[in-house]
XYZ file of C-alpha atoms in Angstrom:
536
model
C -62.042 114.911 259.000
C -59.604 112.864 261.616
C -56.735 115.241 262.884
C -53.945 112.738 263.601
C -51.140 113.571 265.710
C -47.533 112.580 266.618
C -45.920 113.521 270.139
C -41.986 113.183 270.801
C -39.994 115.277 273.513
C -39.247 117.938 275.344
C -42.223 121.120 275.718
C -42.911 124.664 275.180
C -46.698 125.731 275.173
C -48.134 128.211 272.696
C -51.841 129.042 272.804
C -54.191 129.110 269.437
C -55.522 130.637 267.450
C -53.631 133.665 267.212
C -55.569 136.955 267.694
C -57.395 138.476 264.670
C -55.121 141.605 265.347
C -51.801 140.012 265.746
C -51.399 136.542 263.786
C -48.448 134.850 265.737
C -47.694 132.331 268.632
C -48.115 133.084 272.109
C -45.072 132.779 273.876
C -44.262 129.752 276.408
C -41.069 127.799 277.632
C -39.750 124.865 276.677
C -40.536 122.113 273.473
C -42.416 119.172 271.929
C -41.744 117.796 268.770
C -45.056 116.852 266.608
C -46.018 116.524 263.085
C -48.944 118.382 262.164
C -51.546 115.868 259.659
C -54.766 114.581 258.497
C -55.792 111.633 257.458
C -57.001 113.127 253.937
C -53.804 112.313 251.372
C -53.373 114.749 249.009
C -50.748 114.155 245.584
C -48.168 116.198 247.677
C -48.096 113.744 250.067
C -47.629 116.666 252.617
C -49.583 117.288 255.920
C -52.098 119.638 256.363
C -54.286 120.699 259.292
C -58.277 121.501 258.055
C -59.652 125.061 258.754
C -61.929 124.740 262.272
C -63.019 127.281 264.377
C -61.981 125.949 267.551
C -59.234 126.591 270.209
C -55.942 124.919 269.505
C -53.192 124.427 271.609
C -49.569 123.773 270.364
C -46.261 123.098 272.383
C -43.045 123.815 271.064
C -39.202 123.958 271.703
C -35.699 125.107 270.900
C -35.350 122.013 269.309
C -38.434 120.193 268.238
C -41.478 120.998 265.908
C -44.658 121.675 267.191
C -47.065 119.558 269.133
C -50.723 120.290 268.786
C -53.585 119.294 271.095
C -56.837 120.490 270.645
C -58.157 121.456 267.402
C -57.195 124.035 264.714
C -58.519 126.851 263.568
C -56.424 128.634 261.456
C -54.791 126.397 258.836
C -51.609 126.868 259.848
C -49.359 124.595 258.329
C -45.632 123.310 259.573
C -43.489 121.260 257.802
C -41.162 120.757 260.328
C -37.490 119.235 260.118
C -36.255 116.105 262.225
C -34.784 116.315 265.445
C -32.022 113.980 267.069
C -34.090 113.609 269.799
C -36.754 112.137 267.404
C -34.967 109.277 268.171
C -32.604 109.390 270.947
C -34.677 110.778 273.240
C -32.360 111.248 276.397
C -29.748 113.682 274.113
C -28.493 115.762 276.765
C -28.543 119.608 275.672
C -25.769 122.794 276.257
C -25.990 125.981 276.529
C -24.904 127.885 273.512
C -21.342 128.911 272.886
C -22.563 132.218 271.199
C -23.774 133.740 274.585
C -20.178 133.937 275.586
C -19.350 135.446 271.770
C -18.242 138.767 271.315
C -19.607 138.825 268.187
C -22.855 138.215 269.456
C -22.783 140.283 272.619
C -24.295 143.410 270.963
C -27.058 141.733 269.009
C -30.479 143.011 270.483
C -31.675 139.247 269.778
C -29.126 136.917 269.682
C -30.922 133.438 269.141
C -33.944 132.644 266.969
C -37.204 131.998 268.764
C -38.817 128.342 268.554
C -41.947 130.359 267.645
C -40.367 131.835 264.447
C -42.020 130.670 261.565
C -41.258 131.260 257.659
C -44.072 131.244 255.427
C -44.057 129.779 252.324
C -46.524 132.251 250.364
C -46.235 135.223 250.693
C -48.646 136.866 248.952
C -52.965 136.151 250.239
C -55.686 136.996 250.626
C -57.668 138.414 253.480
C -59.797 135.014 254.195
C -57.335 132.458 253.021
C -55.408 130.217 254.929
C -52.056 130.635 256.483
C -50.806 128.155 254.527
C -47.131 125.994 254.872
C -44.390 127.391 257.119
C -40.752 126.036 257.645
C -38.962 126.794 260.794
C -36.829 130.001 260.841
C -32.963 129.263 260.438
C -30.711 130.466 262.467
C -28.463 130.151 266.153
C -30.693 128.384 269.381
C -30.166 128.973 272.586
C -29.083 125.427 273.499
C -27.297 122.834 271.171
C -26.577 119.357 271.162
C -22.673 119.041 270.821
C -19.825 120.081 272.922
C -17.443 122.203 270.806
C -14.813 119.537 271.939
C -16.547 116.397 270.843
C -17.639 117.923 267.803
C -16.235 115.869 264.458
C -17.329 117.277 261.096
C -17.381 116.238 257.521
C -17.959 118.280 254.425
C -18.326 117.193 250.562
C -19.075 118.631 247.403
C -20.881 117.084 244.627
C -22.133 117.223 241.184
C -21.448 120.106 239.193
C -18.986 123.166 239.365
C -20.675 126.448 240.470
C -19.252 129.313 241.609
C -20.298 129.768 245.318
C -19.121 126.100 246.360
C -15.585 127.429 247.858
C -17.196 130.092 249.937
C -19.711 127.860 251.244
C -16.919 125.690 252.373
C -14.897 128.007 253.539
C -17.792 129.687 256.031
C -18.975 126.407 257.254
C -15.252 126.008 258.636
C -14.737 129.386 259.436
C -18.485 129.244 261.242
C -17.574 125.975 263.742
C -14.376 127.437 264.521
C -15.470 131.265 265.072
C -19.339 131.104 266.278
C -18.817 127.541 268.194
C -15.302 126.968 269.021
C -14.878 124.008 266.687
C -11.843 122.640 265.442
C -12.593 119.296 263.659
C -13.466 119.185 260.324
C -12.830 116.778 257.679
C -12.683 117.297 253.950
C -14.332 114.371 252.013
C -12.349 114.599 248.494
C -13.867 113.291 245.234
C -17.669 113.080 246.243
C -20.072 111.058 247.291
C -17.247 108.486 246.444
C -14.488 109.973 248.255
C -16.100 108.427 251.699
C -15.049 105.028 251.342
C -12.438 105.336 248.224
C -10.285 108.371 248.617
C -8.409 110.259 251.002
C -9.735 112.869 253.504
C -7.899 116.483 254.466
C -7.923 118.338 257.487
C -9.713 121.866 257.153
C -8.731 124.842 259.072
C -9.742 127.941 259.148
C -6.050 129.193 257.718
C -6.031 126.322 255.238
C -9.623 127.697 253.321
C -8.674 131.158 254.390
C -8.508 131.953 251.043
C -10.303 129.474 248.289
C -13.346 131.343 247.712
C -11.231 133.660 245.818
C -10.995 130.660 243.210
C -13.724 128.754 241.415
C -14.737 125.226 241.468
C -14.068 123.208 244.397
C -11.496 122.952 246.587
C -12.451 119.294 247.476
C -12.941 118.011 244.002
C -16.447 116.571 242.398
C -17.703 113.746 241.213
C -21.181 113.044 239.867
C -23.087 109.548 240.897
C -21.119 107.000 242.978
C -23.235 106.904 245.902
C -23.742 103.927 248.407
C -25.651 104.738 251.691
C -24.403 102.267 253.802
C -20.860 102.107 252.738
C -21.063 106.248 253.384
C -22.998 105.429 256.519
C -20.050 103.054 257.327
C -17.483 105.228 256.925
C -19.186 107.943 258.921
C -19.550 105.477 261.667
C -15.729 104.240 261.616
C -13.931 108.014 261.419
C -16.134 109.164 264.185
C -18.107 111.827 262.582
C -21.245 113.146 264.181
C -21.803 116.397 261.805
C -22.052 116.022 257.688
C -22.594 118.971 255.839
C -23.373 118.385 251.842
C -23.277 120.674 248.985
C -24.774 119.539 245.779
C -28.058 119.460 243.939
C -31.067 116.986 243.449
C -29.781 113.868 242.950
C -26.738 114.962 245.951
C -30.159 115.967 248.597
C -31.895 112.751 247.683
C -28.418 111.109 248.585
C -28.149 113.510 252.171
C -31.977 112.032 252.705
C -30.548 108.338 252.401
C -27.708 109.020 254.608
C -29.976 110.614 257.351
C -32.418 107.579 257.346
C -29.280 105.601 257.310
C -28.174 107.070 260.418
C -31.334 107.422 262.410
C -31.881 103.776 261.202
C -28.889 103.070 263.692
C -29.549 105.521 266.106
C -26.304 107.590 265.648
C -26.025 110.726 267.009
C -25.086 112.301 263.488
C -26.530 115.737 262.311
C -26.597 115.829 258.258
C -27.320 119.051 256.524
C -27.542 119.859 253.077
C -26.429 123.141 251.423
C -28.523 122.805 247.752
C -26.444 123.734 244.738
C -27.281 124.714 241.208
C -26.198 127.082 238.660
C -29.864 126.376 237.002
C -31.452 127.884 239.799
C -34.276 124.725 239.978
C -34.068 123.846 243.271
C -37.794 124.349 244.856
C -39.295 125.921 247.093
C -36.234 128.634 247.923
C -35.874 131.794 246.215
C -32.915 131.097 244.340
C -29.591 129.146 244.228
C -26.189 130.252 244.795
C -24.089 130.607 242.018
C -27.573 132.198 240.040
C -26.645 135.335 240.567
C -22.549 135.343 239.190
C -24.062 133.304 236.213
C -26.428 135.587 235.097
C -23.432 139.088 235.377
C -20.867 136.603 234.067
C -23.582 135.802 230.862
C -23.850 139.480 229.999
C -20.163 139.254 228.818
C -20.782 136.327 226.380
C -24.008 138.244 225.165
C -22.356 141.660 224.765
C -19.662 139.898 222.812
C -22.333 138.940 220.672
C -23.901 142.158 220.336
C -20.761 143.854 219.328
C -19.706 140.780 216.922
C -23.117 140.694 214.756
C -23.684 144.737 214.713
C -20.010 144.749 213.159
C -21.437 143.031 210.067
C -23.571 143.063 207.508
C -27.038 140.206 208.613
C -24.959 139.046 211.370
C -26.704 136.916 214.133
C -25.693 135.759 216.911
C -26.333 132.495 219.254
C -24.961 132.627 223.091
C -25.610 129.000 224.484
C -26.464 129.778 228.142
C -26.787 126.584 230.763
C -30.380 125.444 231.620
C -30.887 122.213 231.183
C -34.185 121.792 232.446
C -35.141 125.419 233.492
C -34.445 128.252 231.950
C -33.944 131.245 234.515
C -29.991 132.114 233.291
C -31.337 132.433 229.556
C -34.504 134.571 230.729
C -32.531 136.912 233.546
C -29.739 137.525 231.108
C -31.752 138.345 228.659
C -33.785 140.504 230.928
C -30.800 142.301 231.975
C -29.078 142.441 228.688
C -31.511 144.725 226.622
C -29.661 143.477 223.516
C -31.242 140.327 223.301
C -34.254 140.255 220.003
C -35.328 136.214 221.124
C -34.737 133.864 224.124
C -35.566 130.077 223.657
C -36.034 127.765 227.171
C -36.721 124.239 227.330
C -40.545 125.181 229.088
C -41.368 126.953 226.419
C -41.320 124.878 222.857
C -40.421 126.980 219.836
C -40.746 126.083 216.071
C -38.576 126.994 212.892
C -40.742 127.266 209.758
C -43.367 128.629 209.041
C -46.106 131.706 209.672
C -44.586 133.091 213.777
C -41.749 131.038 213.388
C -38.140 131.405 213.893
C -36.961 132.112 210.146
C -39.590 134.308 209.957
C -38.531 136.392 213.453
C -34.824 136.731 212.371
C -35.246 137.335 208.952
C -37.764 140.314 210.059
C -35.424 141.742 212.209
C -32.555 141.041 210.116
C -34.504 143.784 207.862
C -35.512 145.660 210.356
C -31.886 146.253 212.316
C -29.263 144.408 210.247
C -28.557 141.962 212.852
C -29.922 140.008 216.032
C -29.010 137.700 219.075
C -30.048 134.902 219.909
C -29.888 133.511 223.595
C -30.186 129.372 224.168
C -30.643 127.632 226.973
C -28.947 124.602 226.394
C -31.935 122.325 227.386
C -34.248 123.905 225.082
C -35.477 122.213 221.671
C -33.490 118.913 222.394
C -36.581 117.014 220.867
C -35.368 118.163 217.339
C -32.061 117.733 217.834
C -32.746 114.587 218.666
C -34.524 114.116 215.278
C -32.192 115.916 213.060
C -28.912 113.760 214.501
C -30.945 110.312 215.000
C -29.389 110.501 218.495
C -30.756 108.162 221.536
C -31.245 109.760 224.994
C -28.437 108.680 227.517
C -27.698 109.995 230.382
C -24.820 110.685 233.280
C -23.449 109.147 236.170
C -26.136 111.119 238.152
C -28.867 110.194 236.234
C -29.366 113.261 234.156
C -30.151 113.202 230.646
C -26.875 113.919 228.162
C -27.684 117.308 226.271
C -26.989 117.419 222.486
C -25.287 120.986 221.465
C -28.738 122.821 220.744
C -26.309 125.493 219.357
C -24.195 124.285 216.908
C -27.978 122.650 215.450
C -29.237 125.692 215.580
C -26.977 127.557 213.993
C -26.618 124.840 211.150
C -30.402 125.174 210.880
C -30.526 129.053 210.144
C -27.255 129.227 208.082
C -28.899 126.520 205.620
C -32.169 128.265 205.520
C -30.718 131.669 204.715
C -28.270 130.038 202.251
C -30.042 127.678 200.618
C -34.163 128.861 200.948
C -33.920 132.665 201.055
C -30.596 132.856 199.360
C -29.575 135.982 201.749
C -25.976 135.836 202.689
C -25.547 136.164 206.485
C -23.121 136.089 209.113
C -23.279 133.153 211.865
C -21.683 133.892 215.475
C -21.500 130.831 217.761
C -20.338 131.458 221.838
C -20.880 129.584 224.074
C -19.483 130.594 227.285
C -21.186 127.478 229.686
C -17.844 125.663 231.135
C -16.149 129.554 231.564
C -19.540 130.664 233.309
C -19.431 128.197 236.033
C -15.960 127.952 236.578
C -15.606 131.278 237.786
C -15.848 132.619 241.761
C -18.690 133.849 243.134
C -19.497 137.629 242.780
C -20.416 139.507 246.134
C -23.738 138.930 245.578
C -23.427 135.661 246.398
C -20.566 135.701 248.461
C -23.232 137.144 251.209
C -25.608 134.606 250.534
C -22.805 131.673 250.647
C -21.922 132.769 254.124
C -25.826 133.002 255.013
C -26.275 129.555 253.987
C -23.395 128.184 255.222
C -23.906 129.734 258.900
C -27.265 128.994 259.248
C -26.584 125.449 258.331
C -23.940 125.199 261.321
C -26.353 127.014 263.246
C -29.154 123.877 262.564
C -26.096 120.988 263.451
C -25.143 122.333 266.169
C -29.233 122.939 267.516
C -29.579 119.048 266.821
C -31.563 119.402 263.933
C -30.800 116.915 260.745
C -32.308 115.650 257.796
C -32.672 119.416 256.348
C -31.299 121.526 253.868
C -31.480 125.446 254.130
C -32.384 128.245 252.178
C -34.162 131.375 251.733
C -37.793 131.617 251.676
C -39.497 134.538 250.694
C -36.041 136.336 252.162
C -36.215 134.859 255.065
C -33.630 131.258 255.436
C -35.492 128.321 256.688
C -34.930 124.825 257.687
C -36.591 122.635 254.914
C -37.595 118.884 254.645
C -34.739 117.756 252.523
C -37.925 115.890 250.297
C -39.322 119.182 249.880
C -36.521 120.374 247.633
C -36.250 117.396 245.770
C -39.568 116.272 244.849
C -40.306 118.881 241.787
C -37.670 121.320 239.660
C -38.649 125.140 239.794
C -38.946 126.200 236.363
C -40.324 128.992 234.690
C -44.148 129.489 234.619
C -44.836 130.162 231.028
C -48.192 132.070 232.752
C -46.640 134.202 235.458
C -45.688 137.845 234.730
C -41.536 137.617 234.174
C -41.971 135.128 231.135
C -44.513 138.072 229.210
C -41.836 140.629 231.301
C -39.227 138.826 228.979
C -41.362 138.633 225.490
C -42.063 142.470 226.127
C -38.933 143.664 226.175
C -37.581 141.347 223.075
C -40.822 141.395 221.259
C -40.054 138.076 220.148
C -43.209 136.039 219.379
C -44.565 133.743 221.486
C -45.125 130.345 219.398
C -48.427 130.100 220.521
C -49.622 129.531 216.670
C -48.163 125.790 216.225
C -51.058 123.365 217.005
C -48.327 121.336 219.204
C -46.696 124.071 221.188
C -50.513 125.221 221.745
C -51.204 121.635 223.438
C -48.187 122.045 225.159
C -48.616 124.988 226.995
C -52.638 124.043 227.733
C -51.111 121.336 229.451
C -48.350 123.083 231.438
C -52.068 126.074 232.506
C -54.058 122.538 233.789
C -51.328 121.013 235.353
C -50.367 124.592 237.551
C -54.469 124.679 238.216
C -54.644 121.427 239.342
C -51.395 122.853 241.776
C -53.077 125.275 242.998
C -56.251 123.296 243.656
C -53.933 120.796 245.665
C -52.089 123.466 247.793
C -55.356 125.448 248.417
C -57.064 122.031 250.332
């Protein structure tokens, strides 16, 4: 197998392979950026680095990736971010502004190491590889702006979520505070809002206090995007630093404007924050906004507790949001303990019939006089689709229009009870979706907001661009923009929180329908053939 490798600029020297005893870099001084490949393709389209027994020598910097010479031992695995000096070379670097920080003076290590690493698993073996790592987020010891010169952007798009104020706020709050920063535009209206509405000057007294509300202080707006009318605008109002908070289709957007810019050789940073409620967004441990949506959803289900215990056969249906993934219906359920059957859009579900639904709630109608339900909205929209003769459409962002799974639903058991079993019972509808995402962010996330939010400063300023950040396995990274937006995270029917989940409601599974039964024997090859891929 060919090794194929990509040099740039700059140097720091680390020696390979790591010790048996310790597993890390050696430590050298200055950078190189690389990429790390072979010539083997796999369906990832990422690049890995075979398993040799050899020596291996890799250079790295503040500011670059890693350069490797020699040949590799230890499949170690970058996926690095881009640089500006990928392509403007000669950008002169500055000392950081956090050395002179009070704030900083007392930390034992103030800036991150170019040899920190995050890795993406986790969890091995003793003989397997070391798999995929992302660099480790966080302040550099030299950056690539002057304070002064310094000219940021921020926008917001897509969907509410609580979280997006405090992430705006703490980017602000982060130039001015960590990097003496006083610039910073706010792009109103979206994507859109670059070339067809107004901008606002942001201060640090002016967001002082906006992540006390929810939504988004610099208004939304889904679709509307046009790279080199953005690109344009960036040029013409002298930004060099764009920071963008949204989800997939808003990333694959931030990737178009930094190919945009490198395209012209500007000396423009772009970082996306990734946003949504759904929590789908791969590859990092969780959104923000997750967290406040699944605490704000035990009010809506608690309602519904107390509603259908009041009565005689009462059941209740909460509609929770999830429209491709279904991690608010299965953590509030998880957390709710009053929850007899949660339906998700991975995991098909069927009404009639031996281990169907009529059958569940009319078993546990006799066995506690009521039960709730809890929806994700994205689940069983093939027979809604049916039932209403409805054709798919979709929104200005590209994502499929959602019928109202729970007001079918609910039609669907009232009529069978009614009219099949002739058992009176009583129907509660809630659906608490617009309220739940509307709201601020709890303090759970409030932490993480700031996290993400400094670290992505942190990356600007450091020159890197192109990258979104997040955690990974607790640790925040800098991540390939692509790497979040090529697959949705959604729930593994065959990993241990979905059977965690049909434990405690003792719902059944729907395994028994010939289709759903095809269905999930396709979702088991498909995660084999995964693991197959990711294990080359």
């Amino acid at each position: 197998m060919e090794t194929t490798l990509t040099s740039a600029s700059h140097s720091l020297s680390v020696s390979w392979p790591p010790s048996s005893s310790t597993r890390r870099f050696a430590s050298v001084s200055s950078f190189s950026f690389v990429k790390l490949g072979i010539t083997k393709q796999s369906s990832l389209g990422r690049k890995l680095i075979s398993r040799q027994n050899c020596l291996t020598k890799v250079r790295a910097s503040t500011d670059g990736a890693v350069n490797v010479k020699g040949e590799q031992n230890d499949d170690f695995v970058l996926e690095d971010v881009p640089h500006l000096t990928n392509f403007l070379p000669d950008l002169p670097s500055y000392p950081s502004p956090l050395k002179k920080s009070q704030a900083y003076a007392i930390v034992k290590r103030t800036f991150v190491s170019p040899e920190d690493m995050v890795a993406q698993k986790i969890v091995v073996q003793k003989d397997s590889p070391r798999g995929i790592h992302f660099r480790r987020a966080g302040p550099r010891e030299k950056v690539y702006f002057k304070p002064e010169e310094v000219r940021a952007c921020i926008v917001t798009c897509g969907g509410l979520c609580p979280g997006i104020n405090t992430v705006m706020r703490e980017i602000v709050c982060g130039l001015s505070n960590m990097y003496g920063v006083n610039g910073v535009l706010g792009i109103q209206g979206g994507y859109r809002g670059f070339y067809s509405k107004n901008t606002i000057q942001l201060t640090s007294k002016s967001v002082n206090d906006i992540h006390k509300r929810g939504g988004t202080f610099l208004q939304t707006s889904r679709g509307g995007h046009d790279t080199n009318k953005i690109v344009d605008n960036i040029q013409d109002r002298g930004i060099n630093q764009v920071y963008i908070i949204g989800g997939d289709g808003t990333q694959k957007g931030a990737a178009a404007i930094y190919k945009e810019v490198e395209r012209r050789g500007l000396k423009v940073a772009v970082a996306g924050i990734p946003k949504t409620i759904d929590n789908d967004i791969a590859v990092i441990d969780k959104s923000f906004g997750f967290d406040t949506a699944v605490e704000e959803a035990q009010r809506a289900i608690n309602a519904a507790h107390v509603e259908v215990e009041s009565v005689e056969n009462g059941v209740g249906i909460v509609k929770l949001m999830g429209r491709y993934s279904g991690f608010i219906a299965m953590h509030a359920t998880l957390a709710s303990r009053d929850v007899d059957c949660c339906l998700i859009p991975e995991s098909p579900f069927y009404l009639e019939g031996q281990g169907g639904l009529f059958e569940f709630v009319e078993e546990r109608l006799k066995e506690n006089g009521h039960m709730v339900i809890v929806l994700a909205e994205g689940a069983g929209q093939e027979y809604v689709a049916q039932s209403w003769h409805a054709a798919a459409e979709k929104d200005a962002s590209g994502n499929r229009l959602l019928l109202d799974v729970g007001l079918w639903l609910t039609q669907k058991i009232k009529d069978h009870f009614t009219n099949v079993r002739k058992m009176a019972i009583n129907m509660k509808y809630i659906d608490p979706t617009y309220m739940i995402r509307a709201i601020p962010s709890n303090a759970s996330d409030n932490i993480y907001c700031t996290l993400l939010a400094q670290n992505a400063v942190h990356g600007a300023m450091a020159g890197y661009t192109g990258f979104t950040v997040g955690p990974v396995n607790s640790r925040h990274a800098y991540i390939p923009i692509n790497r979040v937006t090529e697959t949705q995270n959604t729930v593994k029917l065959t990993d241990r929180m979905w059977a965690r989940l049909l434990t405690s409601t003792n719902q059944p599974s729907f395994l028994s329908c010939e289709v759903v039964q095809e269905r999930v024997n396709a979702e088991i090859f498909d995660e084999i053939n995964s693991m197959k891929i990711t294990s080359i």
